């Protein structure tokens, strides 16, 4: 129903909007399918890379040797990574010696003993730790952020009242030994073997095997230390804690940050040695847009190189894309690009994933590769579930046994971002093209509907509501050679032919009257002469019927010529001010004399009704209405002639009692050749009387209607004529 009642212009706009959804839907389908294709290709490429690296590492058992600086490698959470130091480390508080090992830094804050909080304040109490080794020593570096440095007070017996470094050593037999490094001032530090409460030394002697150096910095201090590997022993574990004291008076401990998995710091951890040779080999592959992990059979990380996008920072890696939105100053295009951005969300700019300092990889894919020995590729979510990472793994073999696995990871962010930019640009261009096409369709529809509307208005004005032709042809014909132009010219030709036929019909009554008057005159005169010549035919029944037929024909011809010539005669008639109640009273007085067998009642409800019109034509109109009322009026019932004011109109009502009109004929009663009820066949009746009423009412700028009376059985005819303001009208005499 809505579609049927909608204009062509709106229909084209709706169709255009529907068409605009096609590129959006196709782009959405395309990007999903392209993503699947790219991911499948990336998986195959990464699986090939993993296989190539695993092939190189096959039978390279030395990279997976269990011998480390601390021989037991259990890989529990919180283990400290280290790597071999090729050059010497000078204990002088200078961190330049550690530059090559910065990637293996461990970050600790008071909020989390294991990982650095990305939002931590660098000026608060926190530490950065690096562990390294060579054939003789285990080295350590602690960079401490501490604005209040409190050194040892020599006068105090207890040693837990200053900033210090605690070392917890677990021997292979399970016994715990506690060593404390502290200093009276920047420089060489003293080492003591402590009791369980870390308050008093067990001996008063300095432990010379543990050596340390403290140096001031702008943000705190740096501690460098070294411990002989043979002093640590076989299958030992080690843990570190940094103690912060801020109040010089009370010297109470404010905070302790430990590298231990437990906040108490009473559980040492393992030191994991990554193979420098393995790392060097992997780095020799060149710049990578992926991250390569090498794990041993215990799923412990032996080496990791590369990154997913940008180099990972401490703790979690913050992967960022360098995709920037297209900048434009054209507002419609900017709005369109914003809409496309919402429809196709850009890959996340940042996400969190495993840090390079991770101890192990407990992923299901790693377990599957090591347990089954089958290569595998999969897609996993990042740790914060914001990004998708493609992982491919391949087992590493030695003597037919699995000794480890290679994992190659690549974020889909880079490919998706480039793909997104392509689809985004394609979508914008497609939508712009469709918008342009829609605009052209709208312009075409507007021009088409304007031509149709102009043709409609012209044809509506060319013919009156009664069906009479006003104009013979369309004034401004459409010169276009399309179907609508041909239709325009066809309408113009049709109006021309219809106008000629209408003129013929309008002149037909006069022609008939002219042609029939002469024969009727001959017949009339012949009958009169016959009565004179043959007196006995004067009262003859057949002679009377012939005379009646002649009179009836003359009456019909008079009615035809009256209706046909009325409009033409009114064109030269001049209107004059008329006092309507007075005129109606004069008319009714005459009707009472002519129709003496009927009773007439005048009901002028307002005596000051002034109109502008022609008394002669109003009298002719009233004659038709009164003649119609008397013809269908029940005997001994009054005919009411009423006048009253209704808004800006004067209403003339003729009411009679008698047969009612059928509802389906009320709207057609004033059309020519229409009769409302059965009439006396002895009286000529062409249905032109009320048509004359309609013509005269229209001449006076009024309207007409016929209704059945509500309170009585009968009919009411009403003619409304515009009022004339008595203040501005001339005086009446």
XYZ file of C-alpha atoms in Angstrom:
733
model
C 0.000 0.000 0.000
C 2.848 2.366 0.863
C 4.596 1.630 -2.437
C 1.426 2.305 -4.430
C 0.882 5.681 -2.753
C 4.510 6.809 -3.124
C 5.728 9.261 -5.737
C 8.197 8.244 -8.442
C 10.861 10.524 -6.945
C 10.623 8.893 -3.526
C 10.617 5.441 -5.084
C 13.865 6.194 -6.936
C 15.425 7.567 -3.747
C 14.444 4.415 -1.822
C 15.861 2.236 -4.601
C 19.056 4.312 -4.577
C 19.439 3.895 -0.808
C 18.933 0.149 -1.182
C 21.579 0.118 -3.910
C 23.979 1.958 -1.588
C 23.774 -0.936 0.868
C 25.192 -3.249 -1.805
C 28.782 -1.911 -1.672
C 28.646 -1.875 2.143
C 27.478 -5.485 2.276
C 29.947 -6.551 -0.408
C 32.798 -4.748 1.347
C 31.904 -6.437 4.609
C 31.815 -9.852 2.908
C 35.016 -9.075 1.036
C 36.961 -8.045 4.130
C 35.882 -11.182 6.022
C 36.861 -13.467 3.160
C 40.092 -11.578 2.539
C 40.978 -11.842 6.230
C 40.478 -15.606 6.093
C 42.606 -15.789 2.966
C 45.374 -13.656 4.474
C 45.346 -15.602 7.722
C 45.541 -18.897 5.870
C 48.456 -17.553 3.813
C 50.187 -16.205 6.924
C 49.761 -19.515 8.704
C 51.342 -21.396 5.825
C 54.169 -18.851 5.561
C 54.886 -18.946 9.308
C 54.732 -22.742 9.312
C 57.311 -22.777 6.523
C 59.512 -20.375 8.495
C 59.191 -22.477 11.649
C 60.096 -25.579 9.693
C 63.161 -23.881 8.225
C 64.390 -22.697 11.629
C 63.709 -26.117 13.183
C 65.699 -27.737 10.381
C 68.677 -25.498 11.197
C 68.389 -26.330 14.929
C 67.997 -30.068 14.461
C 70.812 -31.989 16.150
C 72.048 -28.770 17.854
C 71.790 -30.253 21.342
C 74.312 -27.836 22.823
C 71.694 -25.061 22.607
C 69.443 -27.086 24.898
C 72.035 -28.188 27.482
C 70.698 -28.331 31.063
C 73.921 -26.777 32.379
C 73.315 -23.187 33.465
C 74.860 -20.722 35.838
C 72.591 -22.236 38.461
C 72.392 -25.822 37.209
C 68.799 -26.591 38.213
C 66.443 -25.097 35.591
C 62.884 -25.578 36.785
C 61.312 -22.638 34.997
C 58.776 -21.650 37.633
C 57.023 -18.328 37.412
C 59.316 -15.574 38.606
C 62.561 -17.085 37.370
C 65.304 -14.615 36.467
C 66.702 -14.704 32.973
C 70.377 -14.268 32.352
C 72.824 -14.638 29.531
C 76.520 -15.079 29.148
C 78.722 -12.011 29.507
C 81.550 -11.913 27.010
C 83.355 -8.804 28.273
C 84.451 -7.888 31.796
C 82.068 -6.213 34.257
C 83.688 -3.516 36.410
C 82.002 -3.007 39.818
C 82.016 0.797 39.656
C 78.341 1.756 39.486
C 78.537 2.434 35.729
C 75.745 0.711 33.729
C 77.486 0.950 30.347
C 78.876 -2.559 30.804
C 75.284 -3.887 30.852
C 74.073 -2.162 27.659
C 73.985 -5.326 25.564
C 71.767 -7.105 28.114
C 69.121 -4.419 28.597
C 66.600 -6.543 26.662
C 66.678 -9.073 29.528
C 65.904 -6.516 32.214
C 63.428 -7.503 34.917
C 61.161 -4.756 36.301
C 59.661 -4.828 39.774
C 57.431 -2.429 41.691
C 55.764 -2.485 45.058
C 52.388 -3.204 43.392
C 53.399 -6.447 41.751
C 56.460 -8.462 42.682
C 56.692 -10.079 39.280
C 55.997 -7.582 36.518
C 56.262 -3.906 35.982
C 53.046 -1.895 36.058
C 52.911 0.105 32.810
C 51.503 3.109 34.673
C 53.992 3.114 37.525
C 55.617 6.365 38.589
C 59.356 6.209 37.774
C 60.061 8.472 40.762
C 58.449 6.040 43.202
C 60.224 3.110 44.759
C 60.920 0.525 42.037
C 63.789 -1.522 40.709
C 65.232 -2.727 37.445
C 67.308 -5.875 37.573
C 69.722 -7.619 35.166
C 71.503 -10.928 35.839
C 74.525 -12.135 33.808
C 77.272 -14.699 34.100
C 80.607 -15.889 32.761
C 82.698 -18.914 33.525
C 83.654 -17.645 37.013
C 81.048 -15.225 38.361
C 77.337 -14.549 38.544
C 76.824 -10.784 38.109
C 73.879 -8.634 39.078
C 72.740 -5.043 38.473
C 69.992 -3.287 40.448
C 68.870 0.181 39.372
C 66.724 1.517 42.236
C 64.321 4.463 42.050
C 64.403 5.946 45.554
C 64.273 9.667 46.331
C 65.226 9.157 49.996
C 68.561 7.327 50.307
C 69.357 6.184 53.840
C 72.854 4.734 54.456
C 73.991 2.488 57.327
C 74.466 4.007 60.788
C 77.724 2.528 62.191
C 76.554 3.158 65.761
C 73.589 0.786 65.379
C 74.043 -2.906 66.085
C 71.094 -4.052 63.982
C 71.605 -3.944 60.222
C 67.961 -3.663 59.066
C 67.766 0.127 59.477
C 69.058 1.370 56.114
C 68.637 0.876 52.358
C 70.122 -2.514 51.502
C 70.171 -5.502 49.161
C 69.299 -8.920 50.537
C 70.432 -12.165 48.873
C 68.653 -15.416 49.760
C 70.632 -18.513 48.718
C 69.216 -22.041 48.830
C 71.881 -24.713 48.688
C 71.382 -28.039 46.972
C 70.607 -29.671 50.342
C 67.703 -27.248 50.934
C 69.406 -25.049 53.567
C 68.835 -21.271 53.308
C 71.639 -18.724 53.709
C 70.982 -14.981 53.969
C 73.515 -12.400 52.799
C 73.134 -8.657 53.242
C 74.791 -5.932 51.134
C 74.795 -2.393 52.582
C 77.055 0.659 52.751
C 77.848 3.682 54.926
C 78.275 5.826 51.815
C 78.471 5.496 48.008
C 81.255 3.095 47.042
C 82.262 -0.362 48.138
C 79.544 -2.318 49.993
C 79.891 -4.718 52.913
C 78.413 -8.239 52.851
C 77.288 -10.114 55.982
C 75.799 -13.528 56.684
C 72.542 -12.748 58.536
C 70.101 -14.413 60.910
C 66.540 -15.353 59.948
C 65.196 -11.921 60.978
C 67.765 -10.052 58.870
C 68.735 -8.030 61.965
C 72.083 -9.311 63.266
C 75.065 -10.852 61.468
C 75.914 -14.408 62.430
C 79.581 -13.497 62.428
C 81.230 -10.156 62.630
C 83.343 -10.816 59.595
C 82.689 -9.449 56.116
C 81.874 -12.127 53.519
C 84.501 -11.427 50.900
C 83.054 -13.832 48.308
C 80.100 -11.468 47.809
C 81.268 -8.099 46.488
C 79.172 -5.054 45.667
C 79.420 -1.412 44.629
C 76.839 1.376 45.239
C 76.666 4.579 43.168
C 74.334 7.573 43.499
C 72.049 8.637 40.629
C 69.588 11.489 40.118
C 66.656 9.151 40.699
C 68.149 6.863 43.383
C 71.138 4.559 43.318
C 72.742 1.653 41.436
C 74.102 -1.562 42.974
C 76.483 -3.854 41.102
C 77.547 -7.176 42.624
C 79.214 -10.450 41.744
C 79.247 -13.905 43.358
C 81.601 -16.762 42.402
C 79.729 -19.590 40.722
C 81.487 -22.213 42.818
C 80.400 -20.293 45.964
C 76.759 -20.654 44.889
C 77.202 -24.377 44.290
C 75.348 -27.021 42.332
C 71.530 -27.155 42.111
C 71.168 -23.943 44.069
C 68.510 -21.219 43.877
C 68.884 -17.552 44.565
C 66.565 -14.629 45.348
C 67.002 -10.884 45.837
C 65.143 -8.231 47.836
C 65.699 -4.464 47.925
C 64.819 -2.766 51.234
C 63.667 0.862 51.358
C 64.069 3.026 54.484
C 62.950 6.662 54.142
C 62.885 8.091 57.694
C 66.330 9.066 58.996
C 65.089 9.316 62.584
C 63.052 6.161 63.039
C 64.866 4.128 60.344
C 61.905 1.826 59.987
C 61.502 -0.273 56.864
C 58.901 1.299 54.555
C 58.845 -1.217 51.710
C 60.582 -4.327 50.408
C 60.581 -5.340 46.756
C 61.541 -8.934 46.088
C 62.248 -10.994 42.986
C 60.767 -14.007 44.747
C 57.423 -15.404 43.600
C 56.183 -14.839 47.148
C 55.927 -11.393 48.668
C 57.658 -12.584 51.830
C 60.822 -13.022 49.779
C 61.563 -16.299 51.605
C 61.529 -18.426 48.463
C 64.482 -18.109 46.098
C 63.993 -18.592 42.401
C 65.847 -20.051 39.471
C 68.221 -18.243 37.180
C 67.541 -19.202 33.577
C 70.384 -19.025 31.104
C 69.484 -18.195 27.527
C 71.837 -19.386 24.887
C 73.705 -16.431 23.368
C 74.748 -18.576 20.416
C 71.159 -19.484 19.708
C 70.035 -15.872 20.019
C 72.866 -14.728 17.734
C 71.913 -17.326 15.159
C 68.264 -16.239 15.168
C 69.153 -12.559 15.015
C 71.218 -13.328 11.937
C 68.001 -13.979 10.076
C 67.663 -10.202 9.665
C 64.921 -7.749 10.602
C 61.771 -9.617 11.497
C 58.110 -8.661 11.419
C 57.481 -11.688 13.564
C 58.633 -13.077 16.886
C 60.549 -16.343 17.156
C 60.567 -18.408 20.329
C 62.844 -21.407 20.889
C 61.763 -23.659 23.754
C 63.233 -26.792 25.220
C 61.346 -29.974 25.986
C 60.254 -28.580 29.379
C 58.593 -25.665 27.488
C 61.209 -23.287 28.902
C 62.185 -20.310 26.755
C 65.726 -20.714 25.478
C 65.725 -17.702 23.185
C 63.340 -15.126 21.770
C 64.048 -12.624 18.992
C 61.996 -10.248 16.916
C 58.715 -8.579 17.791
C 55.129 -8.614 16.701
C 55.144 -4.991 15.464
C 57.052 -2.456 17.505
C 59.796 -3.506 19.895
C 58.156 -4.680 23.121
C 58.725 -2.668 26.238
C 59.131 -3.888 29.800
C 56.625 -6.405 31.049
C 53.905 -6.719 28.446
C 54.582 -5.652 24.900
C 52.691 -2.615 23.661
C 52.079 -3.273 20.020
C 51.099 -0.197 18.070
C 50.209 0.371 14.481
C 51.349 3.367 12.527
C 48.142 3.583 10.553
C 46.787 7.100 10.484
C 43.313 8.032 9.295
C 43.011 9.888 6.067
C 42.652 13.607 6.807
C 40.160 15.546 4.801
C 38.561 18.938 5.134
C 35.526 18.062 3.026
C 32.835 17.461 5.637
C 30.630 14.980 3.666
C 33.631 12.781 2.893
C 34.804 13.032 6.493
C 31.363 11.958 7.726
C 31.428 9.088 5.245
C 34.883 7.940 6.365
C 33.768 8.091 10.008
C 30.815 5.870 9.128
C 33.082 3.400 7.320
C 35.449 3.453 10.331
C 32.563 2.359 12.557
C 31.469 -0.280 10.082
C 34.995 -1.690 9.611
C 36.802 -1.129 12.933
C 40.518 -0.505 12.632
C 42.798 -3.114 14.214
C 43.715 -2.205 17.815
C 46.572 0.249 18.160
C 47.785 -1.372 21.384
C 47.529 -4.799 22.921
C 49.331 -6.779 25.604
C 51.054 -10.060 25.039
C 53.860 -12.220 26.396
C 56.997 -10.304 27.316
C 60.405 -11.319 26.014
C 61.348 -12.004 29.622
C 58.684 -14.698 29.937
C 59.989 -17.901 31.494
C 57.916 -20.438 29.650
C 55.069 -20.788 27.191
C 52.291 -22.997 28.544
C 50.246 -22.662 25.321
C 48.277 -25.642 24.128
C 49.992 -25.475 20.756
C 53.416 -25.874 22.410
C 52.211 -28.874 24.406
C 50.741 -30.441 21.286
C 53.922 -29.949 19.214
C 56.255 -31.351 21.889
C 53.970 -34.249 22.833
C 52.993 -35.356 19.319
C 55.902 -34.081 17.253
C 53.551 -32.719 14.611
C 53.854 -29.186 13.197
C 50.871 -26.981 13.885
C 49.551 -23.513 13.095
C 46.780 -21.719 14.909
C 45.330 -18.302 15.741
C 45.171 -17.129 19.337
C 44.052 -14.011 21.134
C 46.500 -11.650 22.786
C 46.555 -11.662 26.559
C 44.121 -8.723 26.720
C 41.876 -10.276 24.003
C 42.219 -7.188 21.786
C 44.265 -8.612 18.926
C 44.661 -11.885 17.080
C 48.087 -13.495 16.726
C 48.981 -16.205 14.251
C 51.216 -18.913 15.761
C 53.064 -21.626 13.865
C 55.274 -24.219 15.533
C 57.589 -27.049 14.520
C 59.425 -29.617 16.669
C 63.237 -29.653 16.961
C 64.801 -33.105 16.779
C 68.095 -34.619 17.818
C 68.892 -38.311 17.250
C 65.215 -38.887 16.435
C 63.970 -37.422 19.716
C 62.177 -34.140 20.358
C 64.445 -31.749 22.230
C 62.435 -28.569 21.772
C 60.176 -26.550 19.526
C 60.219 -23.394 17.426
C 57.314 -20.959 17.628
C 56.934 -18.216 15.044
C 54.315 -15.576 15.865
C 52.980 -12.729 13.815
C 50.252 -10.288 14.641
C 47.453 -9.908 12.134
C 47.443 -6.195 12.910
C 49.853 -5.216 10.146
C 48.158 -7.161 7.370
C 44.695 -6.299 8.664
C 45.631 -2.643 8.920
C 46.856 -2.503 5.329
C 43.868 -4.521 4.208
C 41.598 -2.251 6.217
C 43.037 0.817 4.527
C 42.415 -0.742 1.126
C 38.853 -1.771 1.938
C 38.201 1.567 3.605
C 39.355 3.478 0.530
C 37.438 1.100 -1.732
C 34.283 1.514 0.336
C 34.550 5.300 0.357
C 35.113 5.445 -3.402
C 32.286 2.984 -4.051
C 29.870 4.873 -1.834
C 30.858 8.155 -3.483
C 30.258 6.645 -6.919
C 26.897 5.253 -5.843
C 26.039 8.593 -4.231
C 26.850 10.366 -7.468
C 24.707 7.879 -9.387
C 21.935 8.363 -6.844
C 22.215 12.136 -7.217
C 21.961 11.790 -10.991
C 18.953 9.499 -10.544
C 17.387 12.039 -8.193
C 17.928 14.837 -10.709
C 16.524 12.668 -13.485
C 13.557 11.693 -11.292
C 12.959 15.326 -10.360
C 12.972 16.379 -14.031
C 10.790 13.428 -14.996
C 8.258 14.082 -12.247
C 8.209 17.803 -13.069
C 7.377 16.988 -16.700
C 4.683 14.540 -15.592
C 3.286 17.028 -13.066
C 3.244 19.806 -15.657
C 1.420 17.542 -18.110
C -0.982 16.515 -15.334
C -1.764 20.125 -14.382
C -2.256 21.111 -18.024
C -4.643 18.257 -18.744
C -6.523 18.915 -15.487
C -7.034 22.559 -16.469
C -7.934 21.690 -20.067
C -11.221 20.014 -19.094
C -13.836 21.295 -16.648
C -15.253 19.045 -13.918
C -18.355 18.691 -16.125
C -16.230 17.385 -18.978
C -16.184 20.475 -21.176
C -12.928 21.321 -22.977
C -11.413 24.654 -21.942
C -8.379 24.665 -24.241
C -7.951 23.052 -27.610
C -4.252 22.100 -27.235
C -1.462 22.131 -24.676
C 0.144 25.617 -24.802
C 3.743 24.477 -24.169
C 4.288 21.111 -25.732
C 7.206 18.933 -24.648
C 9.611 18.856 -27.577
C 11.558 15.862 -26.227
C 11.719 12.797 -28.438
C 11.254 10.322 -25.578
C 8.055 8.520 -24.587
C 6.899 11.342 -22.290
C 7.293 13.911 -25.051
C 5.290 11.674 -27.385
C 2.613 11.344 -24.688
C 2.502 15.138 -24.340
C 1.968 15.606 -28.059
C -0.616 12.827 -28.070
C -2.576 14.584 -25.305
C -2.409 17.846 -27.239
C -3.743 16.161 -30.377
C -6.463 14.438 -28.366
C -7.552 17.750 -26.810
C -7.735 19.304 -30.240
C -9.962 16.523 -31.575
C -12.047 16.470 -28.413
C -12.482 20.246 -28.562
C -13.817 20.019 -32.110
C -16.248 17.306 -31.149
C -17.344 19.303 -28.077
C -18.041 22.349 -30.233
C -20.099 20.146 -32.505
C -22.132 18.843 -29.549
C -22.583 22.336 -28.098
C -23.896 23.620 -31.437
C -26.092 20.601 -32.001
C -29.118 21.895 -29.993
C -29.215 25.131 -31.992
C -28.850 23.181 -35.214
C -31.619 20.789 -34.234
C -33.853 23.662 -33.148
C -33.237 25.471 -36.410
C -33.756 22.405 -38.574
C -36.818 21.195 -36.658
C -38.596 24.518 -36.264
C -39.476 24.708 -39.985
C -41.029 21.187 -40.175
C -42.826 21.822 -36.890
C -44.164 25.109 -38.274
C -45.384 23.332 -41.411
C -47.064 20.612 -39.335
C -48.659 23.182 -37.004
C -49.973 25.334 -39.825
C -51.224 22.252 -41.674
C -53.166 21.088 -38.612
C -54.698 24.535 -38.163
C -55.703 24.632 -41.838
C -57.118 21.129 -41.511
C -59.323 22.243 -38.614
C -60.552 25.198 -40.691
C -61.226 23.089 -43.770
C -62.760 20.197 -41.888
C -64.564 21.578 -38.801
C -65.498 18.102 -37.517
C -61.730 17.386 -36.872
C -61.436 20.254 -34.433
C -62.339 18.218 -31.360
C -61.139 14.941 -32.761
C -59.124 12.794 -30.373
C -56.344 12.155 -32.872
C -56.090 15.852 -33.684
C -55.665 16.656 -29.981
C -52.865 14.060 -29.630
C -51.049 15.496 -32.643
C -51.316 19.003 -31.247
C -49.993 17.835 -27.850
C -47.022 16.117 -29.519
C -46.111 19.285 -31.396
C -46.224 21.350 -28.197
C -44.039 18.803 -26.449
C -41.446 18.859 -29.204
C -41.316 22.647 -29.045
C -40.834 22.503 -25.258
C -37.968 20.020 -25.616
C -36.275 22.171 -28.232
C -36.687 25.213 -25.990
C -35.043 23.380 -23.072
C -32.132 22.265 -25.249
C -31.440 25.716 -26.614
C -31.843 27.331 -23.211
C -29.162 25.180 -21.524
C -26.812 25.461 -24.493
C -26.998 29.235 -24.861
C -27.121 30.133 -21.164
C -23.370 30.257 -20.477
C -22.682 32.148 -23.664
C -25.406 34.691 -22.794
C -24.073 35.226 -19.254
C -20.646 36.303 -20.481
C -21.973 39.751 -21.421
C -24.247 40.126 -18.384
C -23.319 42.697 -15.720
C -23.831 42.042 -12.017
C -25.423 44.497 -9.605
C -25.886 44.662 -5.821
C -28.968 42.791 -4.650
C -30.745 42.592 -1.303
C -31.487 38.884 -1.302
C -34.405 38.596 1.224
C -36.364 41.313 -0.560
C -35.792 39.670 -3.966
C -36.883 36.259 -2.691
C -40.071 37.729 -1.189
C -40.972 39.228 -4.580
C -40.274 35.897 -6.297
C -42.456 33.925 -3.866
C -45.361 36.355 -4.284
C -45.335 35.647 -8.017
C -45.015 31.880 -7.521
C -48.012 31.918 -5.184
C -50.092 33.416 -7.986
C -48.792 31.075 -10.707
C -48.880 27.886 -8.591
C -52.154 28.618 -6.797
C -52.562 24.968 -5.871
C -49.455 25.023 -3.626
C -48.629 26.842 -0.401
C -45.366 28.826 -0.254
C -43.668 29.946 2.981
C -40.925 32.610 3.087
C -38.385 32.221 5.900
C -35.823 35.059 5.752
C -33.735 34.461 8.865
C -31.467 37.443 8.155
C -32.862 40.570 6.465
C -29.455 42.121 5.725
C -28.061 39.710 3.153
C -26.465 41.461 0.194
C -25.055 39.729 -2.848
C -23.799 40.789 -6.250
C -25.487 39.190 -9.214
C -28.079 39.285 -11.978
C -31.779 39.424 -10.907
C -32.841 37.928 -14.253
C -30.613 34.859 -13.904
C -31.446 34.483 -10.229
C -35.114 34.528 -11.215
C -34.389 31.827 -13.829
C -32.549 29.757 -11.216
C -35.442 30.092 -8.746
C -37.928 29.140 -11.485
C -36.091 25.864 -12.003
C -35.913 25.126 -8.282
C -39.586 25.997 -7.657
C -40.665 24.057 -10.730
C -38.738 21.022 -9.452
C -40.215 21.444 -5.943
C -43.817 21.722 -7.157
C -43.423 18.771 -9.485
C -42.363 16.397 -6.713
C -44.235 17.975 -3.776
C -46.906 16.066 -1.908
C -50.323 17.696 -2.093
C -51.364 20.059 0.712
C -47.783 20.421 1.998
C -45.934 23.762 2.067
C -42.885 24.661 -0.015
C -40.403 26.624 2.136
C -38.148 29.297 0.625
C -35.479 30.168 3.199
C -32.525 32.548 3.270
C -29.844 32.757 5.946
C -26.224 33.686 6.510
C -23.599 30.934 6.708
C -20.164 32.392 7.207
C -19.291 34.566 4.228
C -22.085 33.123 2.126
C -25.817 33.660 1.756
C -27.715 30.381 1.523
C -30.948 30.000 -0.454
C -32.819 26.824 0.524
C -35.892 25.299 -1.172
C -37.556 22.615 0.948
C -40.499 20.423 -0.047
C -42.166 17.315 1.283
C -42.340 14.327 -0.994
C -40.282 11.407 -2.318
C -36.650 11.288 -1.219
C -33.621 11.094 -3.504
C -31.418 8.029 -3.786
C -27.989 8.465 -2.142
C -26.073 7.391 -5.231
C -27.603 10.175 -7.360
C -27.124 13.171 -5.009
C -23.678 14.026 -6.433
C -24.860 13.694 -10.066
C -28.215 15.387 -9.790
C -26.985 18.724 -11.167
C -25.345 17.112 -14.221
C -27.149 17.420 -17.566
C -29.533 14.667 -18.646
C -29.865 13.338 -15.064
C -33.199 12.923 -13.298
C -33.619 11.979 -9.652
C -37.074 10.317 -9.686
C -39.699 9.061 -12.047
C -41.649 11.916 -13.599
C -44.866 12.370 -15.496
C -44.359 11.105 -19.013
C -46.807 13.723 -20.292
C -44.368 16.481 -19.392
C -41.108 17.007 -21.299
C -38.151 16.252 -18.996
C -34.522 16.179 -20.131
C -32.887 16.646 -16.714
C -31.599 20.110 -17.659
C -33.395 22.200 -15.049
C -30.960 21.582 -12.202
C -28.064 21.842 -14.651
C -29.230 25.427 -15.323
C -29.229 25.974 -11.532
C -25.620 24.734 -11.400
C -24.545 27.050 -14.231
C -26.183 30.137 -12.688
C -24.783 29.351 -9.208
C -21.295 28.993 -10.702
C -21.754 32.279 -12.547
C -22.366 33.985 -9.175
C -19.266 32.326 -7.644
C -21.394 30.027 -5.501
C -22.040 26.341 -4.975
C -25.013 23.989 -4.868
C -26.094 20.796 -3.173
C -29.119 18.578 -2.670
C -29.898 16.535 0.441
C -32.763 14.599 1.893
C -34.461 16.360 4.794
C -33.711 14.949 8.228
C -36.823 15.861 10.188
C -39.343 15.193 7.422
C -39.598 13.100 4.320
C -38.627 15.337 1.460
C -35.752 17.088 -0.317
C -33.768 20.286 0.348
C -31.930 22.169 -2.424
C -29.340 24.716 -1.267
C -27.521 27.376 -3.312
C -24.695 29.346 -1.615
C -23.675 32.750 -3.025
C -20.828 34.944 -1.629
C -21.996 37.877 0.488
C -21.390 41.499 -0.436
C -20.265 43.760 2.414
C -23.158 46.269 3.000
C -20.712 48.905 4.245
C -18.871 49.069 0.937
C -21.846 48.314 -1.329
C -23.924 51.081 -2.953
C -27.224 52.250 -1.431
C -30.349 50.324 -2.233
C -33.633 52.001 -3.150
